[in-house]
XYZ file of C-alpha atoms in Angstrom:
521
model
C -49.045 37.524 65.407
C -47.422 33.996 65.378
C -46.621 34.043 69.591
C -50.721 34.084 69.453
C -51.247 30.903 67.706
C -48.459 29.714 69.891
C -50.037 30.586 73.294
C -53.048 28.903 71.923
C -51.472 25.605 70.359
C -50.417 25.367 73.699
C -53.579 25.496 75.318
C -55.427 22.870 72.662
C -52.358 20.664 73.677
C -53.066 21.151 77.305
C -56.539 20.656 76.839
C -56.224 17.338 74.483
C -54.398 15.747 77.329
C -56.981 16.303 80.106
C -59.093 15.497 78.143
C -57.959 12.099 77.447
C -57.935 11.857 81.356
C -53.584 12.319 81.379
C -53.507 13.555 84.854
C -52.394 16.879 85.223
C -48.768 16.322 87.373
C -47.412 14.632 84.525
C -48.635 17.069 81.854
C -47.229 19.943 84.220
C -43.540 17.377 84.075
C -44.408 16.804 80.454
C -44.493 12.716 81.137
C -47.497 12.291 79.139
C -46.349 8.533 78.218
C -45.369 7.508 82.518
C -47.033 8.101 85.835
C -44.853 10.935 87.016
C -42.684 11.639 90.472
C -44.789 14.729 91.764
C -42.262 17.165 92.414
C -43.770 19.890 94.347
C -42.683 23.640 94.867
C -43.030 26.973 95.462
C -38.979 27.897 93.813
C -36.007 26.827 93.721
C -34.108 26.087 96.876
C -36.907 26.642 99.316
C -37.536 24.207 101.824
C -39.609 21.787 103.208
C -41.400 23.773 105.199
C -41.585 26.506 103.207
C -43.453 24.377 100.592
C -45.617 22.867 102.994
C -46.953 26.810 103.949
C -47.312 27.458 100.618
C -49.791 24.778 100.039
C -48.010 21.895 98.178
C -47.893 24.306 94.238
C -46.984 22.154 91.407
C -44.122 23.286 89.710
C -44.471 23.259 85.872
C -40.975 21.878 83.915
C -39.821 20.267 81.490
C -39.596 16.314 82.685
C -37.170 15.262 79.807
C -35.113 18.755 78.085
C -33.378 16.700 75.302
C -37.441 15.463 74.095
C -39.992 17.802 75.270
C -41.094 19.444 71.791
C -41.991 22.949 74.238
C -38.096 23.495 74.361
C -37.575 25.588 70.760
C -34.551 23.498 71.282
C -36.546 20.361 70.338
C -38.436 22.230 67.167
C -37.141 20.956 63.758
C -34.182 22.526 62.265
C -36.235 24.301 59.668
C -37.906 25.794 61.702
C -34.970 27.660 64.167
C -33.281 28.056 60.789
C -36.509 30.734 59.581
C -36.371 31.692 63.109
C -32.467 32.687 62.988
C -33.038 34.254 59.015
C -35.848 36.319 60.338
C -33.918 37.392 63.627
C -31.009 38.655 60.682
C -33.093 40.690 58.953
C -34.481 42.420 62.217
C -30.523 42.866 63.657
C -29.478 43.636 59.427
C -32.417 46.595 58.753
C -32.204 48.367 62.361
C -28.009 47.873 62.376
C -28.375 49.343 58.836
C -29.689 52.827 60.262
C -26.192 53.049 62.070
C -24.564 54.128 59.207
C -27.400 54.934 56.870
C -27.042 59.036 56.982
C -22.980 58.680 56.908
C -22.338 59.407 53.395
C -25.293 62.340 53.246
C -23.293 64.475 56.024
C -22.561 67.423 53.319
C -25.853 67.722 52.346
C -27.780 67.228 55.412
C -25.431 69.350 57.836
C -26.070 72.240 54.141
C -29.907 71.745 54.853
C -30.201 72.581 59.296
C -27.224 74.656 58.781
C -24.704 73.100 60.869
C -20.944 71.476 60.491
C -20.617 68.558 59.447
C -19.116 67.934 62.508
C -22.068 68.747 64.164
C -23.803 66.647 61.883
C -21.884 63.639 63.125
C -24.527 63.906 65.636
C -27.196 62.077 63.822
C -25.122 58.626 63.994
C -23.884 59.460 67.191
C -27.122 59.876 69.319
C -28.204 56.834 67.786
C -25.488 55.002 68.955
C -26.180 56.746 72.271
C -29.923 55.185 72.202
C -28.472 51.749 71.750
C -26.618 51.661 74.573
C -29.076 53.160 76.824
C -31.233 51.350 75.616
C -29.429 47.684 76.510
C -29.462 48.199 80.353
C -33.039 47.560 80.042
C -34.016 45.195 76.732
C -32.564 42.277 78.694
C -34.988 42.160 81.181
C -37.702 43.381 79.290
C -37.678 40.434 77.345
C -37.076 38.054 80.671
C -40.534 39.511 81.800
C -42.695 39.727 78.952
C -40.624 37.378 76.458
C -38.159 37.522 73.430
C -41.517 38.467 70.412
C -43.439 41.275 72.028
C -39.916 42.667 72.838
C -38.478 42.797 68.912
C -42.392 43.707 68.099
C -43.370 46.919 69.800
C -39.405 47.550 69.886
C -39.285 47.459 65.425
C -42.812 49.356 65.440
C -41.293 52.478 67.219
C -38.154 52.171 64.890
C -40.021 52.704 61.868
C -41.771 55.464 63.164
C -38.561 57.375 64.668
C -37.231 56.386 61.074
C -40.356 58.410 59.415
C -39.983 61.635 62.071
C -36.071 61.707 61.072
C -36.997 61.138 57.594
C -39.454 64.149 58.264
C -37.465 66.111 60.328
C -38.026 69.929 59.553
C -34.744 71.182 62.094
C -31.901 70.051 63.063
C -32.634 69.657 66.516
C -36.035 67.055 65.366
C -33.925 65.110 63.533
C -30.619 64.226 66.280
C -34.194 63.353 68.653
C -35.675 60.920 66.263
C -31.812 60.194 65.676
C -31.803 59.063 69.468
C -34.915 57.489 69.470
C -34.444 55.175 66.585
C -31.426 53.715 68.306
C -33.633 53.841 71.982
C -35.953 51.366 69.588
C -32.908 49.567 68.145
C -31.123 48.375 71.348
C -33.753 45.664 72.108
C -32.478 44.063 68.670
C -29.451 45.094 68.900
C -28.816 43.756 72.094
C -30.662 40.497 73.819
C -30.787 38.537 69.420
C -27.345 36.312 71.708
C -30.409 34.870 74.075
C -32.705 34.503 71.439
C -29.518 32.380 70.004
C -29.251 30.554 72.611
C -32.736 29.741 73.524
C -33.033 27.982 70.385
C -29.366 26.544 69.618
C -27.099 23.605 71.958
C -23.626 24.791 72.147
C -22.056 22.674 69.337
C -25.097 24.204 66.787
C -24.737 28.058 67.611
C -21.603 27.803 66.050
C -22.714 27.655 63.163
C -25.449 30.042 63.886
C -22.740 33.771 65.467
C -21.757 33.874 62.487
C -24.515 34.947 60.547
C -25.643 36.851 63.417
C -22.575 38.424 63.471
C -22.467 39.172 60.124
C -25.278 40.996 60.540
C -24.463 43.234 63.625
C -21.293 44.252 61.295
C -22.271 44.309 58.165
C -25.390 46.183 57.792
C -23.378 49.591 59.291
C -21.122 49.328 56.307
C -23.319 48.128 53.271
C -25.434 51.231 53.650
C -23.361 54.224 52.965
C -22.916 52.571 49.459
C -26.775 52.919 49.224
C -26.027 56.383 50.763
C -23.096 57.789 48.467
C -25.241 57.021 45.542
C -28.578 58.708 46.893
C -26.587 61.552 48.016
C -25.048 61.810 44.558
C -28.235 61.584 42.784
C -29.180 65.351 41.359
C -32.897 64.532 41.635
C -33.266 62.603 44.813
C -33.505 64.149 48.591
C -30.922 62.747 51.224
C -33.415 62.108 52.872
C -34.562 59.103 51.125
C -31.627 56.845 52.983
C -33.928 56.997 55.666
C -37.118 56.392 53.550
C -35.227 53.342 52.373
C -34.142 52.139 56.087
C -38.103 52.558 56.032
C -39.296 50.264 53.479
C -37.238 47.409 54.032
C -37.808 47.630 58.066
C -42.188 47.966 57.823
C -41.550 44.766 55.076
C -39.011 42.965 57.687
C -41.581 43.716 60.962
C -44.583 42.515 58.853
C -42.466 39.369 58.279
C -41.572 39.243 61.689
C -44.983 39.751 63.101
C -46.438 36.967 60.501
C -43.291 34.145 61.690
C -41.361 34.558 64.419
C -42.216 32.737 67.290
C -41.993 33.494 71.301
C -38.534 31.072 72.158
C -37.976 32.106 76.055
C -38.690 28.962 77.220
C -39.676 30.016 81.223
C -42.317 31.964 79.607
C -43.504 29.144 77.199
C -43.692 27.571 80.733
C -45.487 29.941 82.142
C -48.065 29.717 79.236
C -48.576 25.772 80.045
C -48.828 26.972 83.985
C -52.008 29.320 83.099
C -53.966 27.120 80.616
C -53.498 24.092 82.994
C -54.736 26.097 86.231
C -57.528 27.306 83.619
C -58.166 23.765 82.272
C -58.271 21.955 85.332
C -59.339 25.076 88.204
C -56.293 23.940 90.147
C -54.786 26.792 90.951
C -51.944 24.703 92.048
C -49.908 24.425 88.826
C -47.083 27.428 88.123
C -43.665 27.954 86.727
C -40.707 29.395 87.407
C -41.245 32.440 85.970
C -44.158 33.599 87.638
C -42.219 33.669 90.831
C -39.057 34.962 89.158
C -40.089 38.557 90.170
C -41.045 41.688 87.983
C -39.910 43.826 85.611
C -38.651 46.355 88.421
C -36.753 43.976 90.510
C -35.518 42.265 87.483
C -34.069 45.917 86.503
C -33.520 46.550 90.050
C -31.017 43.440 90.153
C -29.225 43.767 86.498
C -28.095 47.397 86.941
C -25.379 46.891 89.621
C -24.980 43.670 87.689
C -24.152 45.394 84.892
C -21.217 47.421 86.370
C -19.936 44.616 88.368
C -19.462 42.530 85.483
C -17.190 45.346 83.730
C -15.459 46.154 86.707
C -15.040 42.964 88.143
C -14.775 40.532 85.825
C -11.289 40.332 83.686
C -13.141 38.232 80.763
C -15.512 40.816 80.246
C -13.719 43.693 80.445
C -10.773 42.713 78.154
C -13.024 40.944 75.603
C -15.558 44.083 76.016
C -12.704 46.422 75.622
C -12.020 44.481 72.688
C -15.568 44.829 71.102
C -15.698 48.749 72.342
C -12.325 49.419 69.972
C -13.425 47.455 66.955
C -16.857 48.995 67.427
C -14.812 52.775 67.004
C -13.539 51.575 64.059
C -16.248 51.209 62.499
C -18.507 54.090 63.555
C -15.633 56.086 63.133
C -14.675 55.072 59.885
C -18.632 56.499 58.675
C -16.433 59.650 59.101
C -12.677 58.584 58.417
C -13.301 56.703 54.779
C -14.040 61.286 53.618
C -10.501 61.411 55.100
C -8.924 57.993 53.816
C -10.366 57.550 50.382
C -12.593 60.345 49.054
C -9.946 63.456 49.825
C -6.698 61.040 48.753
C -8.189 59.776 46.160
C -10.477 62.635 44.872
C -13.449 60.467 44.684
C -16.445 61.879 43.992
C -19.002 60.541 47.208
C -20.867 57.710 45.267
C -17.385 56.065 44.796
C -16.490 57.070 48.446
C -19.689 54.965 49.475
C -18.737 52.360 47.639
C -15.771 51.865 49.668
C -17.678 50.317 52.461
C -17.822 47.760 50.234
C -14.190 46.437 51.335
C -15.323 45.496 54.353
C -18.437 43.691 53.748
C -16.558 41.930 51.455
C -14.720 40.956 54.484
C -17.165 40.368 57.004
C -18.766 38.201 54.044
C -16.245 36.035 52.950
C -15.449 34.964 56.861
C -18.878 34.066 57.349
C -18.918 31.539 54.902
C -16.519 29.965 56.706
C -19.435 28.566 60.007
C -19.895 25.320 57.893
C -16.323 25.005 59.110
C -16.385 26.488 61.862
C -19.097 23.920 62.962
C -17.672 20.961 61.783
C -14.067 21.667 63.417
C -16.063 22.109 67.328
C -18.450 18.687 65.959
C -15.316 17.695 65.491
C -14.077 18.860 69.499
C -17.116 17.877 70.947
C -19.044 14.634 72.279
C -20.967 12.677 69.822
C -24.193 13.334 72.159
C -27.062 15.442 72.022
C -27.148 19.171 73.888
C -22.434 18.295 74.301
C -20.854 21.100 76.155
C -18.104 23.070 74.364
C -14.833 24.325 75.869
C -15.708 27.688 76.126
C -11.859 28.239 75.401
C -12.053 26.307 72.060
C -14.500 29.368 71.337
C -11.378 31.614 70.970
C -9.472 30.195 68.259
C -11.121 32.523 65.414
C -9.762 35.500 67.762
C -6.353 33.986 68.522
C -6.117 34.082 64.518
C -7.564 37.222 64.147
C -6.457 39.546 66.612
C -2.284 40.394 65.076
C -4.192 40.887 61.475
C -6.031 44.139 63.505
C -2.695 46.086 64.159
C -1.555 45.017 60.730
C -4.779 46.221 58.919
C -4.245 49.472 60.839
C -0.844 50.455 59.264
C -1.692 49.671 56.398
C -3.867 51.017 55.945
C -2.769 54.713 57.269
C 0.576 54.313 56.035
C 0.059 53.489 52.481
C -2.758 56.411 52.397
C -1.337 58.256 49.472
C -2.024 59.234 46.068
C 1.064 57.651 44.886
C -0.252 54.073 46.131
C -2.762 51.922 44.341
C -6.773 52.401 46.027
C -6.453 49.190 45.872
C -4.233 48.572 48.717
C -6.253 50.808 51.085
C -9.424 48.888 50.633
C -7.246 45.259 51.003
C -6.555 46.451 54.755
C -10.363 46.890 55.160
C -11.442 44.053 54.003
C -8.804 42.562 56.556
C -10.864 44.487 58.976
C -13.819 42.964 58.017
C -12.845 39.263 57.938
C -11.175 40.444 62.526
C -14.246 41.994 62.475
C -16.811 38.691 62.581
C -13.711 37.159 64.045
C -13.366 38.914 67.362
C -17.638 38.729 67.338
C -18.138 35.645 67.226
C -15.869 34.217 69.714
C -15.501 37.013 71.820
C -20.495 36.497 72.130
C -19.368 32.377 72.147
C -17.064 32.477 74.903
C -19.071 34.910 77.270
C -22.310 32.735 76.884
C -20.494 29.300 77.146
C -18.466 30.572 80.129
C -21.128 32.828 81.834
C -24.645 30.114 81.016
C -27.499 32.186 82.856
C -25.293 35.508 83.478
C -24.299 35.967 80.265
C -27.298 38.425 79.071
C -25.700 40.595 81.856
C -21.946 40.372 80.764
C -23.183 41.135 76.936
C -25.537 44.152 78.212
C -22.726 45.675 79.865
C -21.055 45.221 76.961
C -22.798 46.202 74.800
C -23.723 49.148 77.223
C -20.224 50.517 77.242
C -18.807 49.559 73.169
C -21.457 51.997 71.909
C -21.346 54.443 74.142
C -17.534 54.705 73.478
C -18.603 54.625 69.794
C -21.228 57.472 69.845
C -18.715 59.795 71.909
C -16.122 58.927 69.373
C -17.974 59.278 66.286
C -17.641 63.081 67.413
C -13.959 63.493 67.865
C -13.453 61.355 64.881
C -13.641 64.290 61.884
C -11.231 66.198 64.064
C -8.996 64.148 64.944
C -8.707 63.378 61.302
C -8.214 66.736 60.051
C -6.095 67.261 63.219
C -3.060 64.779 62.975
C -4.010 63.117 59.825
C -4.813 59.782 58.367
C -1.362 58.002 59.363
C -1.578 59.261 62.751
C -4.994 58.676 63.358
C -4.516 55.053 62.436
C -1.556 54.933 63.873
C -2.639 55.660 66.841
C -5.649 52.873 66.401
C -3.011 49.941 65.095
C -0.744 50.443 68.857
C -4.076 50.707 70.956
C -5.216 47.179 68.795
C -1.896 45.644 69.190
C -1.910 45.975 72.997
C -5.069 43.746 73.112
C -4.164 41.448 70.341
C -2.676 38.902 73.494
C -5.793 38.849 74.768
C -7.406 36.065 73.155
C -4.607 33.791 73.626
C -3.924 35.122 77.478
C -7.438 33.885 77.443
C -7.477 30.809 75.883
C -4.490 29.945 78.292
C -5.405 30.674 81.442
C -9.458 31.358 81.069
C -10.327 28.586 82.826
C -8.288 29.886 86.184
C -9.936 32.960 85.577
C -13.935 30.963 85.724
C -12.460 28.857 88.485
C -11.940 32.098 91.107
C -15.063 33.845 89.468
C -18.465 34.457 91.124
C -20.470 34.302 87.691
C -19.032 31.841 85.566
C -19.277 28.492 85.347
């Protein structure tokens, strides 16, 4: 495990400086090349008298945030790129599970003796698992670190994917699918925090499109493979889970050996531990150690999660936009049976391949990541760590938002056998472009607006969007069967039209909203 080696290397670095005669207090502040001004503190904001009572503890911190090699933001670009690649692969294989079984619905429902609507519980329970886990994964990662959170949760993800593949009956299958989602919640919820750990605001405009691509493209690539597996006469439908298990196992092993810890407060706590051990001086502490236990963090964060969605307009509206997008994304897993398979009389393999149009859209907009970075670079100061005006992040969403109702009306009202299938596929391509554009605008805007509170804001959005999407998955087949493709798309298109002005309104009035918010910066 790379994080173990990382921990030992920090200890070796501390020991080397101590043996060289460097003062421990200078090491604590990262001031190896100069005599430090010692800062003694028990915790931020405590008064001087309290500091004296607590025996003048020495706070381990960064003296120079821009140069200290302990800070993940100062690691080499190659190292950080490797970390993001591995993280994207973890996201991809766990998001893949969301759409893996959708095209095997007919075979699975026949095997388990349930209706197709009941079999949709397979996807719905996965989404419910992610939503419920999103409430606790943030505090977990801030207590034990990002690395063990990713690795342990992914191990359990693999365990329950195996259980899903071998489930002897419907009940066992549904229970395993819930825990597949619950185990996935860590990777799918806190990945934004890992990006923030390693990249300053300008470079995040390059990285976030890649993270967004992994999050939203995997669920639409999975039905392509699932469709051809379900169509193959010699392959059991549960091969969709076996493929997910094989991919996930390979990526997990890669992560074990290549993914380091990136949560800076924990890295400083490791440094403090080594200083206490090597110098024999128990006064060295970090802010992480005084930040409270997992239970205290959870007690603080859970009420905030609900409060953010209700009282923060930015979180509520952009969160609502992401809810709509995820409702569309996962309801399409059932809806394509009616939009393409029944309308054009396609076999299951070709019907699954129609999801490639959405994947093409998400991929095409992701290829514009260098353009987003270059544009952001020109709009900021040419200094390291330059801040980005949060409202600037909204431009991809402003451009893409009007395209969503257009794509839905287009998809719904050209859904006739007499109209070429390419018309519907083109509308799905546009939907894919919108999906990534709104995702990166919303996430970057919230991270830049809420700073240290961003994790809570994002967990609030993640909880709501997955829970609502799970409920809509169960309603999808009855809705398409009851009112048809045309009116289903019309209803969803009207919802999209109502939300379309949101990015532009936040561009105009977002600064004022941030000024009156008690959490935004």
